[in-house]
C-alpha positions as a Python dict, from the first residue, in 0.01 Angstrom:
ca = {
    (1, 'X'): (0, 0, 0),
    (2, 'X'): (118, 358, -58),
    (3, 'X'): (233, 537, 257),
    (4, 'X'): (208, 910, 322),
    (5, 'X'): (261, 940, 697),
    (6, 'X'): (513, 664, 755),
    (7, 'X'): (814, 537, 563),
    (8, 'X'): (853, 164, 512),
    (9, 'X'): (1160, -13, 378),
    (10, 'X'): (1325, -355, 393),
    (11, 'X'): (1695, -430, 361),
    (12, 'X'): (1866, -764, 420),
    (13, 'X'): (1563, -902, 600),
    (14, 'X'): (1526, -606, 840),
    (15, 'X'): (1220, -385, 798),
    (16, 'X'): (1235, -20, 906),
    (17, 'X'): (922, 179, 980),
    (18, 'X'): (967, 552, 1037),
    (19, 'X'): (690, 781, 1156),
    (20, 'X'): (691, 1066, 905),
    (21, 'X'): (508, 1370, 1037),
    (22, 'X'): (813, 1568, 1152),
    (23, 'X'): (623, 1898, 1140),
    (24, 'X'): (390, 1752, 1408),
    (25, 'X'): (669, 1573, 1595),
    (26, 'X'): (524, 1250, 1456),
    (27, 'X'): (203, 1278, 1659),
    (28, 'X'): (-16, 975, 1591),
    (29, 'X'): (-320, 1069, 1385),
    (30, 'X'): (-590, 818, 1288),
    (31, 'X'): (-450, 815, 937),
    (32, 'X'): (-95, 745, 1054),
    (33, 'X'): (-225, 469, 1280),
    (34, 'X'): (-398, 305, 984),
    (35, 'X'): (-77, 312, 777),
    (36, 'X'): (122, 184, 1075),
    (37, 'X'): (-117, -108, 1121),
    (38, 'X'): (-91, -198, 753),
    (39, 'X'): (288, -195, 765),
    (40, 'X'): (293, -412, 1079),
    (41, 'X'): (65, -665, 914),
    (42, 'X'): (301, -677, 616),
    (43, 'X'): (600, -736, 845),
    (44, 'X'): (413, -1009, 1030),
    (45, 'X'): (315, -1213, 725),
    (46, 'X'): (623, -1162, 504),
    (47, 'X'): (857, -1454, 574),
    (48, 'X'): (1147, -1269, 409),
    (49, 'X'): (1131, -1006, 688),
    (50, 'X'): (1313, -1130, 996),
    (51, 'X'): (1308, -825, 1228),
    (52, 'X'): (1172, -472, 1264),
    (53, 'X'): (1323, -135, 1359),
    (54, 'X'): (1081, 145, 1448),
    (55, 'X'): (1193, 510, 1451),
    (56, 'X'): (1080, 864, 1374),
    (57, 'X'): (1178, 1128, 1123),
    (58, 'X'): (1292, 1470, 1241),
    (59, 'X'): (1363, 1556, 1604),
    (60, 'X'): (1102, 1335, 1772),
    (61, 'X'): (1020, 967, 1789),
    (62, 'X'): (649, 1023, 1849),
    (63, 'X'): (486, 1303, 2047),
    (64, 'X'): (183, 1090, 2132),
    (65, 'X'): (-176, 1123, 2019),
    (66, 'X'): (-272, 1403, 1783),
    (67, 'X'): (-430, 1685, 1989),
    (68, 'X'): (-641, 1791, 1691),
    (69, 'X'): (-804, 1449, 1704),
    (70, 'X'): (-879, 1500, 2074),
    (71, 'X'): (-1038, 1834, 1991),
    (72, 'X'): (-1266, 1674, 1729),
    (73, 'X'): (-1378, 1413, 1981),
    (74, 'X'): (-1470, 1681, 2234),
    (75, 'X'): (-1668, 1871, 1970),
    (76, 'X'): (-1885, 1568, 1891),
    (77, 'X'): (-2241, 1562, 2026),
    (78, 'X'): (-2239, 1471, 2396),
    (79, 'X'): (-2416, 1143, 2337),
    (80, 'X'): (-2147, 1029, 2092),
    (81, 'X'): (-1829, 1118, 2284),
    (82, 'X'): (-1808, 796, 2486),
    (83, 'X'): (-1873, 561, 2193),
    (84, 'X'): (-1638, 753, 1965),
    (85, 'X'): (-1370, 726, 2232),
    (86, 'X'): (-1434, 355, 2277),
    (87, 'X'): (-1408, 302, 1902),
    (88, 'X'): (-1079, 488, 1889),
    (89, 'X'): (-946, 277, 2174),
    (90, 'X'): (-1013, -36, 1972),
    (91, 'X'): (-792, 100, 1695),
    (92, 'X'): (-515, 198, 1937),
    (93, 'X'): (-517, -139, 2108),
    (94, 'X'): (-524, -325, 1777),
    (95, 'X'): (-204, -155, 1663),
    (96, 'X'): (-27, -193, 1998),
    (97, 'X'): (-121, -560, 2008),
    (98, 'X'): (12, -608, 1657),
    (99, 'X'): (343, -450, 1758),
    (100, 'X'): (377, -633, 2089),
    (101, 'X'): (277, -967, 1938),
    (102, 'X'): (481, -942, 1621),
    (103, 'X'): (644, -1287, 1589),
    (104, 'X'): (982, -1132, 1513),
    (105, 'X'): (1236, -923, 1709),
    (106, 'X'): (1149, -554, 1730),
    (107, 'X'): (1362, -255, 1828),
    (108, 'X'): (1246, 101, 1894),
    (109, 'X'): (1521, 339, 1780),
    (110, 'X'): (1414, 643, 1982),
    (111, 'X'): (1569, 942, 1809),
    (112, 'X'): (1411, 1213, 2024),
    (113, 'X'): (1105, 1267, 2242),
    (114, 'X'): (872, 974, 2302),
    (115, 'X'): (567, 1114, 2481),
    (116, 'X'): (239, 957, 2584),
    (117, 'X'): (138, 708, 2319),
    (118, 'X'): (487, 748, 2170),
    (119, 'X'): (645, 626, 2493),
    (120, 'X'): (399, 336, 2510),
    (121, 'X'): (480, 244, 2150),
    (122, 'X'): (853, 235, 2219),
    (123, 'X'): (797, -3, 2512),
    (124, 'X'): (570, -225, 2301),
    (125, 'X'): (888, -324, 2116),
    (126, 'X'): (1116, -597, 2249),
    (127, 'X'): (1408, -359, 2292),
    (128, 'X'): (1466, 16, 2307),
    (129, 'X'): (1778, 186, 2172),
    (130, 'X'): (1833, 554, 2247),
    (131, 'X'): (2077, 842, 2219),
    (132, 'X'): (2165, 1152, 2418),
    (133, 'X'): (1860, 1311, 2253),
    (134, 'X'): (1611, 1048, 2372),
    (135, 'X'): (1358, 1147, 2636),
    (136, 'X'): (1040, 984, 2760),
    (137, 'X'): (727, 1108, 2931),
    (138, 'X'): (402, 937, 3019),
    (139, 'X'): (228, 1273, 3002),
    (140, 'X'): (-132, 1152, 2989),
    (141, 'X'): (-205, 1294, 3335),
    (142, 'X'): (-148, 1644, 3194),
    (143, 'X'): (-438, 1584, 2953),
    (144, 'X'): (-663, 1433, 3219),
    (145, 'X'): (-610, 1084, 3078),
    (146, 'X'): (-454, 749, 3167),
    (147, 'X'): (-196, 564, 2953),
    (148, 'X'): (-399, 388, 2685),
    (149, 'X'): (-127, 247, 2461),
    (150, 'X'): (-1, -21, 2697),
    (151, 'X'): (197, 196, 2940),
    (152, 'X'): (4, 56, 3236),
    (153, 'X'): (130, -287, 3130),
    (154, 'X'): (475, -222, 2981),
    (155, 'X'): (615, 40, 3218),
    (156, 'X'): (588, -157, 3546),
    (157, 'X'): (763, -448, 3376),
    (158, 'X'): (1049, -218, 3284),
    (159, 'X'): (1095, -9, 3596),
    (160, 'X'): (895, -175, 3874),
    (161, 'X'): (555, -80, 4013),
    (162, 'X'): (644, 211, 4247),
    (163, 'X'): (856, 391, 3986),
    (164, 'X'): (594, 333, 3717),
    (165, 'X'): (334, 492, 3944),
    (166, 'X'): (560, 792, 4002),
    (167, 'X'): (626, 844, 3630),
    (168, 'X'): (258, 808, 3539),
    (169, 'X'): (122, 1016, 3830),
    (170, 'X'): (360, 1306, 3758),
    (171, 'X'): (402, 1283, 3380),
    (172, 'X'): (755, 1414, 3425),
    (173, 'X'): (1024, 1390, 3158),
    (174, 'X'): (1283, 1113, 3182),
    (175, 'X'): (1605, 1225, 3014),
    (176, 'X'): (1846, 987, 2840),
    (177, 'X'): (2079, 911, 3134),
    (178, 'X'): (1792, 829, 3367),
    (179, 'X'): (1617, 626, 3099),
    (180, 'X'): (1924, 401, 3077),
    (181, 'X'): (1954, 377, 3456),
    (182, 'X'): (1587, 283, 3497),
    (183, 'X'): (1597, 22, 3221),
    (184, 'X'): (1368, 209, 2983),
    (185, 'X'): (1653, 219, 2730),
    (186, 'X'): (1846, -104, 2672),
    (187, 'X'): (2131, 36, 2465),
    (188, 'X'): (2253, 391, 2410),
    (189, 'X'): (2457, 510, 2111),
    (190, 'X'): (2555, 845, 1962),
    (191, 'X'): (2272, 1010, 1771),
    (192, 'X'): (2430, 977, 1423),
    (193, 'X'): (2477, 604, 1480),
    (194, 'X'): (2125, 527, 1600),
    (195, 'X'): (1953, 385, 1294),
    (196, 'X'): (2245, 179, 1157),
    (197, 'X'): (2318, 47, 1506),
    (198, 'X'): (1955, -52, 1558),
    (199, 'X'): (1939, -218, 1217),
    (200, 'X'): (2260, -410, 1287),
    (201, 'X'): (2125, -524, 1624),
    (202, 'X'): (1798, -632, 1460),
    (203, 'X'): (1991, -836, 1202),
    (204, 'X'): (2186, -1002, 1484),
    (205, 'X'): (1869, -1088, 1676),
    (206, 'X'): (1710, -1234, 1365),
    (207, 'X'): (1980, -1491, 1293),
    (208, 'X'): (1810, -1766, 1495),
    (209, 'X'): (1529, -1999, 1393),
    (210, 'X'): (1219, -1792, 1305),
    (211, 'X'): (1001, -2065, 1453),
    (212, 'X'): (1190, -2076, 1783),
    (213, 'X'): (1206, -1696, 1801),
    (214, 'X'): (832, -1652, 1744),
    (215, 'X'): (734, -1919, 1997),
    (216, 'X'): (984, -1798, 2259),
    (217, 'X'): (859, -1441, 2225),
    (218, 'X'): (495, -1546, 2256),
    (219, 'X'): (563, -1734, 2581),
    (220, 'X'): (797, -1469, 2725),
    (221, 'X'): (531, -1203, 2671),
    (222, 'X'): (297, -1405, 2894),
    (223, 'X'): (550, -1513, 3160),
    (224, 'X'): (434, -1278, 3437),
    (225, 'X'): (71, -1381, 3396),
    (226, 'X'): (128, -1756, 3442),
    (227, 'X'): (267, -2000, 3695),
    (228, 'X'): (584, -2200, 3629),
    (229, 'X'): (361, -2502, 3562),
    (230, 'X'): (171, -2309, 3294),
    (231, 'X'): (496, -2201, 3129),
    (232, 'X'): (621, -2560, 3130),
    (233, 'X'): (304, -2664, 2949),
    (234, 'X'): (328, -2381, 2696),
    (235, 'X'): (695, -2464, 2644),
    (236, 'X'): (617, -2831, 2582),
    (237, 'X'): (370, -2742, 2311),
    (238, 'X'): (609, -2494, 2154),
    (239, 'X'): (899, -2740, 2165),
    (240, 'X'): (690, -3002, 1988),
    (241, 'X'): (640, -2754, 1705),
    (242, 'X'): (1015, -2675, 1700),
    (243, 'X'): (1092, -3049, 1669),
    (244, 'X'): (912, -3049, 1332),
    (245, 'X'): (1068, -2730, 1196),
    (246, 'X'): (1306, -2724, 901),
    (247, 'X'): (1549, -2512, 1103),
    (248, 'X'): (1578, -2777, 1376),
    (249, 'X'): (1623, -3058, 1125),
    (250, 'X'): (1887, -2864, 929),
    (251, 'X'): (2076, -2766, 1246),
    (252, 'X'): (2088, -3123, 1378),
    (253, 'X'): (2190, -3262, 1040),
    (254, 'X'): (2468, -3004, 1006),
    (255, 'X'): (2594, -3073, 1360),
    (256, 'X'): (2605, -3448, 1306),
    (257, 'X'): (2781, -3408, 972),
    (258, 'X'): (3041, -3182, 1133),
    (259, 'X'): (3093, -3429, 1419),
    (260, 'X'): (3134, -3719, 1176),
    (261, 'X'): (3397, -3528, 978),
    (262, 'X'): (3607, -3490, 1297),
    (263, 'X'): (3607, -3866, 1372),
}
């Protein structure tokens, strides 16, 4: 599909999606969200794509939800505000679920401010890479709102419950150094190196079996919601699938051939 508000490219098995509304600090409009969802679906189903890097054009990663969209919702007839908001939430959660559940490694390359929904979107990725310019804020409280893009789920898993409460209750800005210290950012590089470093890391993460990666990620994403017994059961089912995969067969065959050549 043609994209106007994002950029989408694939090189050597690594897809890169860049939010492309730099004049609006990449604020997420309904139209951008639709394009983003379409690109994520392409990444998910294309077997030639092994990993994803998500970034923003200009000086920001994503400034959150588009305020003009909030204004339109408030101007709707009173009897329609709640349902319109509910409908929008379904779209937001669909995209965040697509990103979180993508059966491939994902990296947010946070090139600037990630605010509100932008911060939630970064944490929906498996890993976050930042620079000295990266900053994060769960600023929903300043709009009279709660985090609706997964921040209530992702942030406590990154920083612990008390710190997540503090960041969400205050909406304060977390600068780059603190983001690294808190575990919001996994790796920090110099700003000019951000995108190539993230793409190289994505390529490294994608070298393993796609089957094993997808199944491991699915179970890991559910680890805190299940008992050890549940995880054992999920792992048994996943391992049975891995036993039948071409990657497992090829790896075992290659190992045995290598061992035989040494005898």
